[in-house]
């Protein structure tokens, strides 16, 4: 698998060396040789045509852009020209126009491999989808394990080698969960940093659009290019990570740690000890807001009513078709009183303000915790609805607090657990500090290593 940095890939293409077609052909070969089921639709012909257009532009002396020839997989929650939009459901939705993130990537020279699987309407953290299929987590050579959701095919497409960037969405953790479960890097930008246009909504109050990649440095490079299109005026200076010396990392006293399996907590603790040895200040901190935010998210007074309102208004004919995994969890959503919904928003804003004040007062740069408290479960153990619900709640519990508190957050590989599955280290930054978070995460990655050096190759990819 060619793991050249995105910056180098794009630079070669921009020099007119015909590199985009080579990238496309390599992605197609890897996809055709894979049995990981990352995609609901993959169009080799369209990918080659996009690549040829990029190479032709570079050959004329035009600059195709800073992401020229970079292959991108797109979660089937995004509108993508030339592809139907199912959003994980049993039939195609009405036509939607492409939105900010896809349009930005086109403008920057990226080429699109296809649409990856998502949980139905993105409503779930396990990654299971009985309608369109569930991608295979490449880290278990025998059992079909959960790939993490709701961006279920995103991390899998990266290991397949058919994409260098994977687009996901993150409402309660749907980028960070599959990043952790499959051993890649996933970023949830601050809520509202980028427009969510062209994406089927789950919860407009909490939805974000973002990306997964193999390394933090690749994410930093792509994020910077996209962010320059989203923001008006002079672009802010890109923070330069000088290393982790003096970085103040808070370890919160919360259920994010208490509820994590001991083997998983030990892996993340080990990673933090490596950072401490490299000069970071790893500090215990009280953060009761994280637990309160998680409970508010998981009891559903915000996400479920917003999702049901969207379905009733825009897609009422899809409601009877919902799989029971989704439908039964929405039965009580219509009964949430308006006052409870408003109070939930007011409460989460107070919690966010309180936590941000504490981080500022104690000069905490980042909060750290396991991304997932459990190992990605085998699908065979989730056949009963109660087992699925328990696993789904657990997989969301580590990531939803940052979402509720409007923080930016990233998951990067910390090691393997006792079952040989990846463990994610989640770093949460204050609202609006996306560039700083990426710079600090890049410094962390230089200490811990990338996923290849930290984890090795997944068994289903290395064979």
XYZ file of C-alpha atoms in Angstrom, residues 12-325:
314
model
C 3.510 15.175 -8.150
C 0.150 15.496 -9.898
C 0.405 19.299 -10.036
C 3.770 19.007 -11.784
C 2.026 17.343 -14.740
C 3.497 13.891 -14.328
C 0.226 12.066 -15.025
C -0.065 11.015 -11.426
C -3.836 11.335 -11.047
C -4.508 8.471 -13.470
C -1.956 6.372 -11.631
C -3.706 7.106 -8.342
C -7.067 6.163 -9.856
C -5.801 2.917 -11.383
C -4.162 1.898 -8.102
C -7.373 2.609 -6.179
C -9.390 0.532 -8.640
C -6.997 -2.417 -8.407
C -7.142 -2.388 -4.625
C -10.919 -2.123 -4.590
C -11.350 -4.976 -7.050
C -9.028 -7.179 -4.972
C -10.829 -6.406 -1.691
C -13.571 -8.321 0.115
C -14.100 -5.661 2.816
C -17.395 -4.341 1.389
C -16.611 -0.701 2.106
C -18.777 0.701 -0.687
C -22.400 0.759 -1.671
C -21.297 2.006 -5.109
C -17.878 2.294 -6.780
C -17.555 3.648 -10.348
C -14.150 2.859 -11.835
C -14.944 4.578 -15.113
C -15.984 7.818 -13.429
C -12.865 7.755 -11.261
C -10.613 7.381 -14.331
C -12.405 10.201 -16.151
C -11.931 12.530 -13.191
C -8.258 11.605 -12.999
C -7.720 12.177 -16.715
C -9.301 15.631 -16.461
C -6.953 16.533 -13.598
C -3.905 15.300 -15.525
C -5.015 17.192 -18.635
C -5.319 20.422 -16.632
C -1.862 19.946 -15.137
C -0.459 19.149 -18.589
C -1.783 22.481 -19.901
C 0.047 24.296 -17.142
C -3.052 24.889 -15.023
C -2.938 24.178 -11.297
C -5.560 21.534 -10.444
C -5.341 22.387 -6.750
C -3.648 21.345 -3.500
C -5.528 18.019 -3.401
C -4.950 17.168 -7.059
C -5.438 13.475 -7.724
C -6.179 12.585 -4.102
C -8.763 9.783 -3.999
C -11.783 10.347 -1.726
C -14.521 8.001 -0.553
C -17.857 9.603 0.304
C -20.271 8.443 2.988
C -23.689 7.644 1.522
C -25.193 10.498 3.487
C -23.669 13.063 1.089
C -25.021 14.012 -2.302
C -22.448 13.123 -4.970
C -23.150 13.838 -8.635
C -23.521 10.670 -10.682
C -24.536 8.537 -7.702
C -27.923 7.878 -6.113
C -28.359 8.869 -2.470
C -29.755 6.130 -0.239
C -28.580 7.347 3.194
C -28.452 3.683 4.182
C -32.146 3.130 3.429
C -33.959 0.628 1.227
C -34.613 3.029 -1.658
C -33.062 6.106 -3.193
C -33.946 9.510 -1.805
C -35.017 12.401 -4.037
C -32.163 14.183 -5.787
C -30.031 16.429 -3.576
C -27.474 18.989 -4.793
C -23.851 18.606 -3.794
C -22.918 20.662 -0.758
C -19.950 22.493 0.683
C -17.512 19.694 1.474
C -17.880 17.711 -1.761
C -17.842 20.890 -3.863
C -14.752 22.135 -2.022
C -12.890 18.899 -2.651
C -13.775 19.051 -6.353
C -12.469 22.608 -6.503
C -9.244 21.516 -4.785
C -8.616 18.756 -7.341
C -9.688 15.625 -5.459
C -11.200 12.668 -7.302
C -14.094 10.575 -5.962
C -13.969 6.782 -5.758
C -17.564 6.110 -4.719
C -20.128 5.992 -1.924
C -19.381 4.113 1.293
C -21.862 2.354 3.553
C -23.571 4.211 6.374
C -25.922 3.207 9.140
C -29.496 3.939 8.056
C -29.893 7.731 8.240
C -26.654 7.748 10.291
C -28.624 6.779 13.391
C -26.244 4.437 15.198
C -22.665 4.012 16.368
C -22.056 0.299 15.738
C -21.978 0.445 11.929
C -24.622 -2.203 11.313
C -26.922 -1.889 8.270
C -29.260 -4.761 7.294
C -30.463 -2.793 4.254
C -27.285 -2.209 2.281
C -24.731 -4.352 4.114
C -22.167 -3.900 6.867
C -18.500 -3.431 5.954
C -15.945 -5.871 7.347
C -13.605 -4.604 10.039
C -10.211 -5.654 8.645
C -8.644 -6.248 12.055
C -10.317 -9.596 12.740
C -9.187 -12.291 10.299
C -12.018 -14.665 11.223
C -15.125 -12.952 12.580
C -17.151 -10.150 11.000
C -16.767 -7.377 13.566
C -18.387 -3.974 13.744
C -16.549 -1.333 11.699
C -17.960 1.493 13.816
C -20.667 3.878 12.711
C -22.347 5.636 11.447
C -19.620 6.273 8.825
C -19.281 2.511 8.571
C -17.361 2.217 5.302
C -15.063 5.186 5.830
C -12.180 3.664 7.770
C -12.537 0.398 5.845
C -12.096 2.238 2.513
C -8.805 3.663 3.753
C -7.402 0.229 4.615
C -8.731 -1.165 1.347
C -6.475 1.376 -0.360
C -9.176 2.786 -2.621
C -9.210 6.159 -0.854
C -6.707 8.434 0.860
C -9.419 10.597 2.444
C -12.787 9.298 3.655
C -15.692 11.685 4.182
C -17.866 11.108 7.216
C -20.330 12.960 9.375
C -20.194 13.259 13.141
C -23.240 14.016 15.268
C -22.412 12.005 18.369
C -19.191 10.352 17.232
C -19.774 8.950 13.751
C -16.292 9.889 12.513
C -14.308 9.170 15.666
C -16.000 5.820 16.351
C -15.077 4.164 13.014
C -11.649 5.804 13.177
C -11.010 4.114 16.521
C -12.605 0.816 15.503
C -10.515 0.493 12.342
C -7.256 2.078 13.501
C -7.178 5.314 11.509
C -7.432 9.030 12.336
C -10.772 10.842 12.402
C -11.574 14.494 13.072
C -14.815 16.062 14.265
C -14.514 19.805 13.544
C -16.142 22.319 15.865
C -19.902 22.414 15.319
C -20.630 25.001 12.626
C -17.029 25.278 11.406
C -18.042 23.978 7.977
C -21.500 24.077 6.335
C -23.382 20.783 6.367
C -25.102 21.467 3.040
C -25.577 18.541 0.680
C -25.831 16.087 3.576
C -28.953 14.330 4.869
C -29.414 15.714 8.398
C -29.695 13.731 11.600
C -29.590 16.530 14.166
C -29.008 20.013 12.710
C -27.972 21.240 16.153
C -25.093 18.769 16.436
C -24.276 17.573 12.909
C -20.776 18.179 11.581
C -18.980 17.133 8.413
C -15.404 15.910 8.538
C -12.833 13.395 7.404
C -10.799 10.305 8.189
C -7.273 9.579 6.957
C -4.333 7.357 7.859
C -2.336 10.113 9.537
C -2.894 13.357 11.384
C -0.545 15.119 8.972
C -2.724 14.088 6.021
C -5.793 15.377 7.835
C -4.025 18.646 8.681
C -3.053 19.181 5.068
C -6.564 18.491 3.722
C -8.276 20.413 6.516
C -6.199 23.524 5.888
C -7.010 23.505 2.174
C -10.745 23.071 2.777
C -10.874 25.496 5.675
C -9.446 28.262 3.503
C -12.555 27.984 1.314
C -14.933 28.039 4.275
C -13.591 31.154 5.953
C -13.613 34.740 4.722
C -10.776 37.203 5.149
C -7.163 36.364 5.832
C -6.558 32.754 6.783
C -5.335 32.332 10.354
C -1.751 31.277 10.801
C -1.317 27.521 10.889
C 0.081 26.613 14.313
C 3.468 24.936 14.122
C 3.736 21.977 16.493
C 7.075 22.266 18.240
C 6.614 18.957 20.028
C 4.658 17.859 23.064
C 6.947 19.485 25.633
C 4.782 21.743 27.768
C 1.522 20.496 26.216
C -1.059 20.364 29.014
C -3.300 17.318 28.641
C -6.173 16.913 31.073
C -7.313 13.423 32.087
C -10.903 13.918 33.220
C -12.397 12.157 36.199
C -15.397 10.821 34.293
C -17.149 7.745 32.989
C -15.162 8.070 29.773
C -12.413 6.373 31.761
C -14.385 4.555 34.459
C -16.604 2.693 31.974
C -13.790 1.670 29.626
C -12.685 -1.940 29.562
C -9.525 -2.290 31.618
C -7.458 -3.495 28.652
C -8.525 -0.483 26.596
C -7.879 1.983 29.417
C -4.433 0.462 29.884
C -3.529 1.027 26.221
C -4.564 4.689 26.367
C -2.822 5.176 29.720
C 0.321 3.734 28.165
C 0.123 6.215 25.292
C -0.269 9.094 27.744
C 2.761 7.865 29.687
C 4.787 8.014 26.476
C 3.642 11.599 25.999
C 4.535 12.399 29.591
C 8.012 10.948 29.061
C 8.363 13.154 25.974
C 7.631 16.282 28.013
C 3.857 16.682 28.056
C 2.122 17.637 31.288
C -0.565 14.990 31.864
C -2.871 16.267 34.599
C -5.932 14.977 36.407
C -8.918 17.309 36.060
C -12.485 17.382 37.303
C -14.952 17.497 34.404
C -18.444 16.491 35.569
C -19.881 18.226 32.515
C -18.700 15.363 30.309
C -20.856 12.807 32.126
C -23.872 15.121 32.223
C -23.512 15.840 28.518
C -23.298 12.130 27.703
C -26.441 11.340 29.671
C -28.335 14.140 27.951
C -27.250 12.907 24.537
C -28.024 9.249 25.164
C -31.499 9.892 26.620
C -32.344 11.589 23.332
C -34.158 14.886 23.997
C -32.287 16.608 21.154
C -31.210 14.195 18.419
C -34.313 12.021 18.207
C -36.902 14.846 18.013
C -34.851 16.704 15.397
C -34.471 13.532 13.330
C -38.168 12.636 13.537
C -39.174 16.197 12.603
C -36.987 16.007 9.488
C -38.399 12.635 8.460
C -42.009 13.715 8.967
C -41.456 16.937 7.035
C -39.240 15.751 4.174
C -39.384 11.940 3.895
C -42.603 10.641 5.489
C -42.793 7.710 3.061
C -39.487 6.391 4.401
C -40.685 6.087 8.008
C -42.621 2.782 7.546
C -39.545 1.310 5.840
C -37.137 1.913 8.720
C -35.384 -1.172 10.018
C -36.454 -2.042 13.590
C -32.917 -1.259 14.768
